[in-house]
Amino acid sequence: MQSIASLQASVQSISRFSNPCQISRGPLQIHRLLLGLILIFSTFPAAGFSQEAPQKPARVDQPLLLSQIANVETLEKHGRTLFEKCERPDMIPAMEMWLKNDLKELKGVDRTRPLGMMMYLGDILTEPMWAATFIPVTNVDEFLGWMCSMSPTPGTFQKVEGSADRWKVVFGESTTIHAVTRGNYLIMVGEAEHADRNFPDPGPLTEPFAARYDASFSGLLKNIPVGLKSVFLEFAKTTLRADLQQRDNEPAEGYRLRRAGGESVIKQFERMVSDTEEVTIGARLNRETMVATIELEVVGTPDSKLVKAFSAFPGRHSQFGALLDRETTLTVGVSTILEPEQQTLLQQVWTTAEQVLKKEIEKSIAAGKPGAPTDIDAFQPLFGALQRSTQAGLVDVFVQMIGAEQSQYEVVGGFRLPGGEEFPLALQKLVQLIKDRQPENDRLQKLELDVARINDFPVHRATLDPNGANRRLYGEDGGELAFLATPEAIWFAAASKGQAIAALRKTIDEAAKPADDTTRPERAPILVTAEISRWVDLIDRRGRAVETFKEESAIAFKGTGHQVRFRMKPSGDALKLQLEFDDGLVKLFGRLIARSQLGNEL
């Protein structure tokens, strides 16, 4: 009504000012006319929108770190299933009694929602981080009463006078907790001023993480102020570059190589800090399969250089693909492409290595040792193959450990190296040259060249040292190593005496078989699998703890899977590192917990 009255008054004023008779009297009347128009237009917002203009919502204080547990109910179900599957159902009543008697049934807690903690930066760099714990509650008073009763020093709580959503909890004379509600949550902090923050509702905040993980810890780097991130980044780069200065008496070649490697690391670090939005490590258990997964996920800013780097890191068809799915004690496979910066750095490495080797040969000749300046020519096929492989940008490597009994293991492997048709013979000539130039090296002199042929390529053999590891794997004599080169790769096999060439032949033959891609899961750029049951057999330590572990392992692994798998692969705007544990390992974990709780600690 006040706005309408103002408009009416303005109209009356303009009516007086706009009388034609008065306008003709001079400039003063024109000024009055303009003043009247201004008065009318100034009242339009008030007349057309009688309510006040909406204010911008208050800025929500987002945390830097976030830890969450999906909910209490899920953990209870996991516990029951775990003890049932590991054949320790006697632990279920004990778990239920612990919840009922020791935790007093978590009165006031909503067991179906996530709970956890948010961490915040101090207002200035010198202040420490502080925590805000969030608990889903069904009844605030009931929960606070439960919390006060659980402490060794009983506490009291009361509502803050004049506030509808704030409580103060006091334990003894020195500990005070300030609590405030947000949605269905109670958020607790240690300082009164922290309770004034505009906290986010923990429900929507934790929902994306609770949907994927039973428990997780996240760094929400997107919530770091841009200015603070820039200051940290510049400080870190300056510190790292200070260590890249040339050191006293450092050779120029070594310095250039170290400098190039350091600059590459700085560039990767800068990209990671600038373009990373979230870093999360989380764990989950599939109760149907009893497979547990631990995952590290790095999420980049959409369309950033980091995300483009992720997308350029896919799995590639491997020359050794037919071998990667066979049953082994350990398999490591890497099949991916190099980034341009990595290609440039590796090319510098090979060039520098060749230059350094040439200088060493010249120094050796000058010292009167056997050799000729042309010796460096024998290395050129090897360095040429390394340069061509780097230019192609492909990395294709595998290593496998095969066997189930001590002294009868085999370790085989290979890496792609496109050396060409002449490479196998060139490598043999290189090894022979090295032998001729070092007659005092007994181990090198025992290296046998062209002792057998596989697909018409020469196989070479060396004796391994009978040290502890070799004796456990290959027998008391330490075993032997066989290797050969093909136009596309270098292969090797280590095994017991007289068995290495046979292991190498079998591996190369199996690699030539067509891979069954129809049943194979998506190939990750980096893959590691390990049969833990076989590694348990290799433990040679003695003692009660080891014997107990082996006893429980034998029971848990019976009729179950006992493999650990590691994969690193891109996924949309993220890069994921996944570690999976088969059901047998999860059951072993449950049995060890049960044994510990009954007083039979490992």
Short mmCIF file of N, CA and C in Angstrom, two decimals, residues 415-478:
data_model
loop_
_atom_site.label_atom_id
_atom_site.label_comp_id
_atom_site.label_asym_id
_atom_site.label_seq_id
_atom_site.Cartn_x
_atom_site.Cartn_y
_atom_site.Cartn_z
N PHE A 415 59.16 -58.74 -22.80
CA PHE A 415 58.76 -57.36 -23.08
C PHE A 415 58.96 -57.08 -24.57
N ARG A 416 58.00 -56.34 -25.08
CA ARG A 416 57.99 -56.02 -26.50
C ARG A 416 59.15 -55.10 -26.83
N LEU A 417 59.94 -55.47 -27.82
CA LEU A 417 61.07 -54.65 -28.26
C LEU A 417 61.27 -54.89 -29.76
N PRO A 418 60.70 -54.02 -30.59
CA PRO A 418 60.76 -54.24 -32.04
C PRO A 418 62.16 -53.97 -32.59
N GLY A 419 63.02 -54.98 -32.53
CA GLY A 419 64.39 -54.81 -32.98
C GLY A 419 64.61 -55.14 -34.44
N GLY A 420 63.66 -55.86 -35.05
CA GLY A 420 63.83 -56.22 -36.44
C GLY A 420 64.43 -57.61 -36.61
N GLU A 421 64.51 -58.06 -37.87
CA GLU A 421 64.95 -59.42 -38.17
C GLU A 421 66.38 -59.70 -37.73
N GLU A 422 67.23 -58.67 -37.73
CA GLU A 422 68.64 -58.89 -37.38
C GLU A 422 68.90 -58.80 -35.88
N PHE A 423 67.88 -58.44 -35.11
CA PHE A 423 68.09 -58.18 -33.69
C PHE A 423 68.53 -59.42 -32.91
N PRO A 424 67.94 -60.62 -33.12
CA PRO A 424 68.38 -61.79 -32.34
C PRO A 424 69.88 -62.08 -32.47
N LEU A 425 70.40 -62.01 -33.69
CA LEU A 425 71.82 -62.27 -33.89
C LEU A 425 72.66 -61.12 -33.34
N ALA A 426 72.17 -59.90 -33.47
CA ALA A 426 72.91 -58.74 -32.95
C ALA A 426 73.02 -58.82 -31.44
N LEU A 427 71.96 -59.27 -30.76
CA LEU A 427 72.01 -59.39 -29.30
C LEU A 427 73.03 -60.46 -28.90
N GLN A 428 73.09 -61.55 -29.65
CA GLN A 428 74.06 -62.60 -29.35
C GLN A 428 75.48 -62.08 -29.50
N LYS A 429 75.75 -61.34 -30.54
CA LYS A 429 77.08 -60.76 -30.74
C LYS A 429 77.44 -59.79 -29.62
N LEU A 430 76.45 -59.05 -29.15
CA LEU A 430 76.69 -58.10 -28.06
C LEU A 430 77.09 -58.84 -26.78
N VAL A 431 76.36 -59.89 -26.45
CA VAL A 431 76.69 -60.66 -25.24
C VAL A 431 78.08 -61.28 -25.37
N GLN A 432 78.41 -61.79 -26.56
CA GLN A 432 79.73 -62.38 -26.76
C GLN A 432 80.82 -61.34 -26.59
N LEU A 433 80.60 -60.13 -27.09
CA LEU A 433 81.57 -59.05 -26.93
C LEU A 433 81.79 -58.72 -25.46
N ILE A 434 80.72 -58.68 -24.69
CA ILE A 434 80.84 -58.38 -23.26
C ILE A 434 81.65 -59.47 -22.56
N LYS A 435 81.40 -60.71 -22.92
CA LYS A 435 82.17 -61.81 -22.33
C LYS A 435 83.66 -61.68 -22.66
N ASP A 436 83.97 -61.38 -23.92
CA ASP A 436 85.36 -61.27 -24.34
C ASP A 436 86.08 -60.13 -23.64
N ARG A 437 85.35 -59.04 -23.33
CA ARG A 437 85.99 -57.87 -22.74
C ARG A 437 86.13 -57.99 -21.22
N GLN A 438 85.49 -59.00 -20.60
CA GLN A 438 85.59 -59.16 -19.15
C GLN A 438 85.95 -60.61 -18.80
N PRO A 439 87.16 -61.05 -19.14
CA PRO A 439 87.54 -62.44 -18.88
C PRO A 439 87.65 -62.77 -17.39
N GLU A 440 87.81 -61.74 -16.55
CA GLU A 440 87.95 -62.00 -15.11
C GLU A 440 86.61 -62.23 -14.41
N ASN A 441 85.52 -61.98 -15.10
CA ASN A 441 84.19 -62.14 -14.51
C ASN A 441 83.76 -63.60 -14.66
N ASP A 442 83.86 -64.37 -13.55
CA ASP A 442 83.55 -65.79 -13.59
C ASP A 442 82.09 -66.05 -13.95
N ARG A 443 81.19 -65.27 -13.36
CA ARG A 443 79.77 -65.49 -13.62
C ARG A 443 79.45 -65.24 -15.09
N LEU A 444 80.03 -64.19 -15.64
CA LEU A 444 79.79 -63.88 -17.05
C LEU A 444 80.39 -64.95 -17.96
N GLN A 445 81.51 -65.49 -17.58
CA GLN A 445 82.15 -66.51 -18.40
C GLN A 445 81.34 -67.82 -18.43
N LYS A 446 80.51 -68.02 -17.41
CA LYS A 446 79.67 -69.22 -17.38
C LYS A 446 78.42 -69.07 -18.24
N LEU A 447 78.20 -67.87 -18.78
CA LEU A 447 77.06 -67.64 -19.65
C LEU A 447 77.25 -68.40 -20.96
N GLU A 448 76.29 -69.26 -21.30
CA GLU A 448 76.36 -70.09 -22.49
C GLU A 448 75.50 -69.48 -23.60
N LEU A 449 76.09 -69.32 -24.77
CA LEU A 449 75.38 -68.72 -25.89
C LEU A 449 74.94 -69.79 -26.90
N ASP A 450 73.74 -69.58 -27.43
CA ASP A 450 73.19 -70.45 -28.50
C ASP A 450 73.22 -71.92 -28.10
N VAL A 451 72.72 -72.22 -26.91
CA VAL A 451 72.71 -73.60 -26.42
C VAL A 451 71.51 -74.38 -26.95
N ALA A 452 70.53 -73.69 -27.49
CA ALA A 452 69.34 -74.35 -28.04
C ALA A 452 68.67 -73.36 -28.99
N ARG A 453 67.66 -73.86 -29.71
CA ARG A 453 66.91 -73.02 -30.64
C ARG A 453 65.41 -73.18 -30.37
N ILE A 454 64.71 -72.03 -30.40
CA ILE A 454 63.25 -72.02 -30.32
C ILE A 454 62.75 -71.19 -31.50
N ASN A 455 62.01 -71.85 -32.39
CA ASN A 455 61.55 -71.20 -33.62
C ASN A 455 62.73 -70.63 -34.40
N ASP A 456 63.85 -71.35 -34.34
CA ASP A 456 65.08 -71.01 -35.05
C ASP A 456 65.78 -69.76 -34.50
N PHE A 457 65.40 -69.34 -33.29
CA PHE A 457 66.10 -68.22 -32.65
C PHE A 457 67.01 -68.78 -31.55
N PRO A 458 68.23 -68.25 -31.41
CA PRO A 458 69.18 -68.80 -30.43
C PRO A 458 68.77 -68.51 -28.99
N VAL A 459 68.92 -69.53 -28.14
CA VAL A 459 68.62 -69.42 -26.72
C VAL A 459 69.93 -69.39 -25.94
N HIS A 460 70.02 -68.53 -24.95
CA HIS A 460 71.22 -68.37 -24.14
C HIS A 460 70.88 -68.74 -22.69
N ARG A 461 71.88 -69.21 -21.94
CA ARG A 461 71.61 -69.72 -20.59
C ARG A 461 72.69 -69.26 -19.62
N ALA A 462 72.22 -68.93 -18.38
CA ALA A 462 73.14 -68.50 -17.32
C ALA A 462 72.78 -69.21 -16.03
N THR A 463 73.80 -69.42 -15.17
CA THR A 463 73.59 -70.05 -13.86
C THR A 463 73.25 -68.97 -12.83
N LEU A 464 72.26 -69.25 -11.98
CA LEU A 464 71.85 -68.31 -10.94
C LEU A 464 72.57 -68.60 -9.63
N ASP A 465 72.75 -67.56 -8.82
CA ASP A 465 73.38 -67.73 -7.52
C ASP A 465 72.49 -68.57 -6.61
N PRO A 466 73.08 -69.50 -5.85
CA PRO A 466 72.28 -70.31 -4.93
C PRO A 466 72.00 -69.57 -3.62
N ASN A 467 71.40 -68.38 -3.71
CA ASN A 467 71.06 -67.65 -2.49
C ASN A 467 69.73 -68.16 -1.92
N GLY A 468 69.28 -67.54 -0.83
CA GLY A 468 68.10 -68.03 -0.15
C GLY A 468 66.86 -68.05 -1.01
N ALA A 469 66.58 -66.93 -1.69
CA ALA A 469 65.38 -66.84 -2.53
C ALA A 469 65.43 -67.84 -3.68
N ASN A 470 66.56 -67.92 -4.35
CA ASN A 470 66.67 -68.85 -5.48
C ASN A 470 66.56 -70.31 -5.04
N ARG A 471 67.09 -70.63 -3.87
CA ARG A 471 66.98 -72.01 -3.37
C ARG A 471 65.53 -72.37 -3.08
N ARG A 472 64.78 -71.42 -2.48
CA ARG A 472 63.36 -71.71 -2.19
C ARG A 472 62.56 -71.87 -3.47
N LEU A 473 62.91 -71.10 -4.49
CA LEU A 473 62.14 -71.15 -5.73
C LEU A 473 62.57 -72.28 -6.65
N TYR A 474 63.89 -72.46 -6.82
CA TYR A 474 64.39 -73.35 -7.88
C TYR A 474 65.19 -74.54 -7.40
N GLY A 475 65.45 -74.63 -6.09
CA GLY A 475 66.21 -75.77 -5.60
C GLY A 475 67.54 -75.36 -4.99
N GLU A 476 68.23 -76.31 -4.38
CA GLU A 476 69.45 -76.04 -3.64
C GLU A 476 70.57 -75.46 -4.50
N ASP A 477 70.61 -75.80 -5.79
CA ASP A 477 71.68 -75.30 -6.65
C ASP A 477 71.40 -73.90 -7.19
N GLY A 478 70.23 -73.33 -6.88
CA GLY A 478 69.92 -71.96 -7.29
C GLY A 478 69.25 -71.82 -8.63
#
